[in-house]
Short mmCIF file of C-alpha atoms in Angstrom, two decimals:
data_model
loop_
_atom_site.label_atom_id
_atom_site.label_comp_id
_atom_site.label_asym_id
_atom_site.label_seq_id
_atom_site.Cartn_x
_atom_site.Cartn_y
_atom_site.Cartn_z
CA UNK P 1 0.00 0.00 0.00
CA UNK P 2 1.01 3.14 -0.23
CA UNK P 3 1.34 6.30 1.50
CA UNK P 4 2.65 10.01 2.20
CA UNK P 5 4.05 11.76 5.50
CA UNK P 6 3.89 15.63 5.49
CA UNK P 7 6.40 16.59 8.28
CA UNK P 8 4.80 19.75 9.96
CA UNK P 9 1.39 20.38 9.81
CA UNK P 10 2.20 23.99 9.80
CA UNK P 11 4.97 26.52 8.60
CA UNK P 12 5.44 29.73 9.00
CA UNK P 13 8.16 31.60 6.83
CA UNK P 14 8.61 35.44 6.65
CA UNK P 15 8.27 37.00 3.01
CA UNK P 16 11.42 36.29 1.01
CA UNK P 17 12.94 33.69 2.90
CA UNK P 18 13.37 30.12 1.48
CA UNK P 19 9.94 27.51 1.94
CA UNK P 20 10.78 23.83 2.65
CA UNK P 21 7.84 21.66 2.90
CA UNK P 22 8.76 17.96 3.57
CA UNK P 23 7.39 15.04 1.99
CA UNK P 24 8.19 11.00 2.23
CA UNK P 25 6.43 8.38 0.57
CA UNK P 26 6.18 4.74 0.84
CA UNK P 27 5.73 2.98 -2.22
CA UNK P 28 6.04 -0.74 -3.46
CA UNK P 29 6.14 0.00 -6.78
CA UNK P 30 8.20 3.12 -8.79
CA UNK P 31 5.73 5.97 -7.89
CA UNK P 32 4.54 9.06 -10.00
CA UNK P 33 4.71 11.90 -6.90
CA UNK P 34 2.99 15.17 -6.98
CA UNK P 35 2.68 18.54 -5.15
CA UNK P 36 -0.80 19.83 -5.01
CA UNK P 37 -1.97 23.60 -3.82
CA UNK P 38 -5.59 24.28 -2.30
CA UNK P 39 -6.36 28.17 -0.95
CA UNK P 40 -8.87 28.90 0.84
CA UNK P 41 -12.46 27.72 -0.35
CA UNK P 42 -10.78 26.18 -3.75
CA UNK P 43 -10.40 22.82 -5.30
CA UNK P 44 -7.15 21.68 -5.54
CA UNK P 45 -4.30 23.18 -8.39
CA UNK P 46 -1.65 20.99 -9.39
CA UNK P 47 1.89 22.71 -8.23
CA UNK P 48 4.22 20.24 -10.33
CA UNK P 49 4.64 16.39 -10.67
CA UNK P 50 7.86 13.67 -11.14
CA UNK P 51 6.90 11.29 -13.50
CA UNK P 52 10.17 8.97 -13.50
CA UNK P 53 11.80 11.61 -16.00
CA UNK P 54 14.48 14.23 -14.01
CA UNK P 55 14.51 14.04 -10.29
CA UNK P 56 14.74 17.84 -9.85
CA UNK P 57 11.32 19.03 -11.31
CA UNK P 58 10.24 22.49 -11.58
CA UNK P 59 6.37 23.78 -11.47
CA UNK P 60 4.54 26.99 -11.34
CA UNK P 61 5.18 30.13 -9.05
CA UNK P 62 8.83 29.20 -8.65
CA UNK P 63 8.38 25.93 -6.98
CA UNK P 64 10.44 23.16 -7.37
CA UNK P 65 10.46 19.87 -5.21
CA UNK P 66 14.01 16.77 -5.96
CA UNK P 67 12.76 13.28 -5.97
CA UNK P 68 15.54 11.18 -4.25
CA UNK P 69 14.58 7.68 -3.94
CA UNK P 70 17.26 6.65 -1.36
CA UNK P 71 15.52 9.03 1.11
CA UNK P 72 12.01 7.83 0.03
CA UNK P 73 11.51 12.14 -0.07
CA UNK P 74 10.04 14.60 -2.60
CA UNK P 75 10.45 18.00 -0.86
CA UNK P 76 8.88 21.21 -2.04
CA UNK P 77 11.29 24.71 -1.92
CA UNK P 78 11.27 27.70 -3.48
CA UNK P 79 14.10 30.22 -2.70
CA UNK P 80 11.97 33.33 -2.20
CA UNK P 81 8.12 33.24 -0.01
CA UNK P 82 6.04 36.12 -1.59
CA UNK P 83 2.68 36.82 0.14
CA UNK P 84 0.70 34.66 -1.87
CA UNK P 85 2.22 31.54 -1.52
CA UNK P 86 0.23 31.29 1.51
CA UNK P 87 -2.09 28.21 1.31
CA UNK P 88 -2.28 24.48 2.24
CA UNK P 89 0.11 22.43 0.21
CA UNK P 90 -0.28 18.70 -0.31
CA UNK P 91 1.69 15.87 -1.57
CA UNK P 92 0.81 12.85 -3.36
CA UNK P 93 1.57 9.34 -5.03
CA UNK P 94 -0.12 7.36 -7.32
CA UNK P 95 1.23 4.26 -8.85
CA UNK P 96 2.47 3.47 -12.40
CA UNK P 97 -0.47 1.03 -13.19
CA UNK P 98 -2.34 4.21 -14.60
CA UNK P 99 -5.45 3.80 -11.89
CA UNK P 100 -5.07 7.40 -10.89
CA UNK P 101 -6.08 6.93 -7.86
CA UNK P 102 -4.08 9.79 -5.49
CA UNK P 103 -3.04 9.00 -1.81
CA UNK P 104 -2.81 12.25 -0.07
CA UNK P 105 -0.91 13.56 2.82
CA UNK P 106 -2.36 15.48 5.50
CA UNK P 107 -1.10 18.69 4.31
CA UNK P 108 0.69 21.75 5.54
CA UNK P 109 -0.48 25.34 5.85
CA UNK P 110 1.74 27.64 4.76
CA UNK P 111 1.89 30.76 6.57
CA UNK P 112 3.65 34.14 5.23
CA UNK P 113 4.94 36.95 7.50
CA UNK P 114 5.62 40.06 5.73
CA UNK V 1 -12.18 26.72 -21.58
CA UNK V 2 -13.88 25.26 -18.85
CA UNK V 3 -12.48 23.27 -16.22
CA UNK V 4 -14.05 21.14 -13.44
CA UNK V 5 -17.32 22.49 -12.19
CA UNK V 6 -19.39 21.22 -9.59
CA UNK V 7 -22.66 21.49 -8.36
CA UNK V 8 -24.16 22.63 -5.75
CA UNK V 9 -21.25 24.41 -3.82
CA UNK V 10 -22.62 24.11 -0.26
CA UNK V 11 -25.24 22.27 0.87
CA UNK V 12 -27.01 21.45 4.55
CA UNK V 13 -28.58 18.16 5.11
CA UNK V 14 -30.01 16.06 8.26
CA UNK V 15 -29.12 12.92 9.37
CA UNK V 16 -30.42 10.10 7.35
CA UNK V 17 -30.97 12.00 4.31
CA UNK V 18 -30.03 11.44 1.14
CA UNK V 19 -27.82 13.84 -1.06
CA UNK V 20 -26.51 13.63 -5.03
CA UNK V 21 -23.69 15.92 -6.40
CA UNK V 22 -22.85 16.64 -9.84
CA UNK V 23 -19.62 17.22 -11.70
CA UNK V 24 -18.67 18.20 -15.11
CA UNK V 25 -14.96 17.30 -16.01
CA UNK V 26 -12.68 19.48 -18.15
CA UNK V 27 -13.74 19.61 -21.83
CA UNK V 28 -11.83 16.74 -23.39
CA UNK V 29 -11.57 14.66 -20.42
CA UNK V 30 -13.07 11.19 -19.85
CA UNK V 31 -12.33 9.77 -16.71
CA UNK V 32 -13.93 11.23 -12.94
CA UNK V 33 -12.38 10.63 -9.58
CA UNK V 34 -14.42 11.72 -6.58
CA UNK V 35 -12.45 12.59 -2.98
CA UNK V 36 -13.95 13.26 0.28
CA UNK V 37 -12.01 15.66 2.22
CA UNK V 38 -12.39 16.11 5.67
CA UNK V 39 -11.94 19.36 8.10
CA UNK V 40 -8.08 19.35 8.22
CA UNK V 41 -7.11 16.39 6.52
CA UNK V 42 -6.45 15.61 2.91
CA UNK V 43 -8.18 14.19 0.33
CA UNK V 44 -9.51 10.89 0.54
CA UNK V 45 -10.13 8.62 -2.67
CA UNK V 46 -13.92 7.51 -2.52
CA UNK V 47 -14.28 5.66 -6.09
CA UNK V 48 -13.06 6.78 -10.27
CA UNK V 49 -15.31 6.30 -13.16
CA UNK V 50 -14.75 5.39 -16.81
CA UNK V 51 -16.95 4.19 -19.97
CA UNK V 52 -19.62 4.65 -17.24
CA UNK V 53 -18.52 1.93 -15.17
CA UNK V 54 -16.52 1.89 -11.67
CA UNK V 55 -13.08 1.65 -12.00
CA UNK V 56 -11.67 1.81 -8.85
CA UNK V 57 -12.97 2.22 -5.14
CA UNK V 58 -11.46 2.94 -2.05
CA UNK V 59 -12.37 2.21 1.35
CA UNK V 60 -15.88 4.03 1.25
CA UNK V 61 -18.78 2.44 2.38
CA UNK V 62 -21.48 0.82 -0.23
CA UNK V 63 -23.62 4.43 1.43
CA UNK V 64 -21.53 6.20 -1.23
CA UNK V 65 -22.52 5.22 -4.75
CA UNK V 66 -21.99 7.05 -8.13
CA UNK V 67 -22.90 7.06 -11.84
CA UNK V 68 -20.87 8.64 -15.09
CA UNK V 69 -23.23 9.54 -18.24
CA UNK V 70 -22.22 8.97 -21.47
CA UNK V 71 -21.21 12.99 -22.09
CA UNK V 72 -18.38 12.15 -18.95
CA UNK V 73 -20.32 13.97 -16.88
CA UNK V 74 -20.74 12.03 -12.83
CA UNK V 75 -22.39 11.86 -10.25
CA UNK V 76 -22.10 11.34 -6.35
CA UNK V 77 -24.88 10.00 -4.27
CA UNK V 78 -24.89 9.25 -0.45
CA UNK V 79 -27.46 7.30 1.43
CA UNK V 80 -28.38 7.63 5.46
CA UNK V 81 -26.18 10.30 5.73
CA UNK V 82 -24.42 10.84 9.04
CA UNK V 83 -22.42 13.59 11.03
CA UNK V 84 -19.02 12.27 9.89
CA UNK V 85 -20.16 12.62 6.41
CA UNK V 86 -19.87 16.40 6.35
CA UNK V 87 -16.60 17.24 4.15
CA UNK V 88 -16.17 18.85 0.87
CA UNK V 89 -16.31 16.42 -1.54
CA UNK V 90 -14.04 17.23 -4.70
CA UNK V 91 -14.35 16.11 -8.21
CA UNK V 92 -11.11 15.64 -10.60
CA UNK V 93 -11.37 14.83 -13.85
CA UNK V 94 -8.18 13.27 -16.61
CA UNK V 95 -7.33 13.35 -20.17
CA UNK V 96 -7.45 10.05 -22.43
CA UNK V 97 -4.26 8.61 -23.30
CA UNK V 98 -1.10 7.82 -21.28
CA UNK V 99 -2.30 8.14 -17.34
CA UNK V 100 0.03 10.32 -15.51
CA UNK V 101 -2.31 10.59 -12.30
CA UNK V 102 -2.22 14.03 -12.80
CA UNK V 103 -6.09 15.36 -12.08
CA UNK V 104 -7.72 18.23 -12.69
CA UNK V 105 -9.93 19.22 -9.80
CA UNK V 106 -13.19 21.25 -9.07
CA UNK V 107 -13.55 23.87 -6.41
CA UNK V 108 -15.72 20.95 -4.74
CA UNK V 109 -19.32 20.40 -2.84
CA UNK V 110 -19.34 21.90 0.76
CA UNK V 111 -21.68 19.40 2.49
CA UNK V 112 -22.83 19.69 5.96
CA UNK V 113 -24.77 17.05 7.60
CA UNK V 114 -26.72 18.19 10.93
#
């Protein structure tokens, strides 16, 4: 089966400084990984995705997240928090046999001080 | 373009009622996933429909049933409702062709059950 860990259910960051959100899986099978966005009273907007191509990926807004399979991790960063960045950020894993189906961590809320 | 739209956006129901959402995936898509995400917690898979039929299911009782129609569009029905059934409940919706696991998602169903 498989599953995600968010480690921190909430960071706080002020306004330029570098975001880290943390993210292990656990995964029997080669896993497609995602980063997923949700503000407040939205669906949810896909951030960026690893898809067994280049283990650094980048995605929108200036986020980019490394998968490194010896650490079972796919961390989010990007180098510079700007106000809006502020939201709940999730991570995700699906399998490689196509059935789409997403397992979710818990999330993290972001939090900007200016 | 449209994306994912859902219908209604909040709703209020009692115990033991009975409630159906609707979903619309992203022109060009043919595939719906339904998620049931809780107060806090991330999204949880609840079942995926293609060619009208259900795909996949995850570990939602047979009080959560669905239907796709043969435009793609889906829908989400929930018998004897209970307390812990209140959630917004989120539709995503993916292309044909090589599956990624990458979704497209609505702004989702608010549901409160009193």
């Amino acid at each position: 089966a498989q599953s995600v860990t968010q480690l921190g259910s909430h960071v706080s960051v002020s306004e330029g400084a570098l975001v880290l959100l943390r993210c292990n899986y656990s995964s029997s099978v080669p896993p497609y990984l995602f980063w997923y966005v949700q503000y407040p009273n939205q669906g949810l907007q896909l951030l960026l995705k690893y898809t067994s191509a280049a283990t650094l990926v980048k995605g929108i807004n200036g986020f980019e997240a490394e998968f490194k399979k010896s650490e079972t991790s796919f961390h989010l960063t990007k180098p510079s928090a700007h106000m809006s960045d502020a939201a709940e950020y999730f991570c995700a894993v699906s399998d490689l046999q196509g059935a789409q189906k997403l397992v979710f961590g818990q999330g993290t809320r972001l939090t900007i001080n200016p | 373009d449209a994306g994912v739209t859902q219908s209604p956006t909040h709703l209020i129901k009692t115990r033991g009622q009975q409630v159906t959402l609707r979903c619309s995936p992203k022109s060009g898509h043919d595939t719906v996933s339904w998620y049931q995400q809780a107060l806090g917690q991330g999204p949880q898979f609840i079942f995926q429909y293609y060619e009208e039929e259900e795909r996949q299911r995850g570990n939602f009782p047979d009080r959560f049933s669905g239907h796709q129609f043969p435009n793609y569009s889906s829908e989400l029905n929930v018998n004897a409702l209970l307390l812990g059934d209140s959630a917004l409940y989120l539709c995503a919706s993916s292309p044909p062709g090589r599956r990624t696991g990458e979704l497209f998602f609505g702004e989702g169903s608010r549901l409160t059950v009193l």
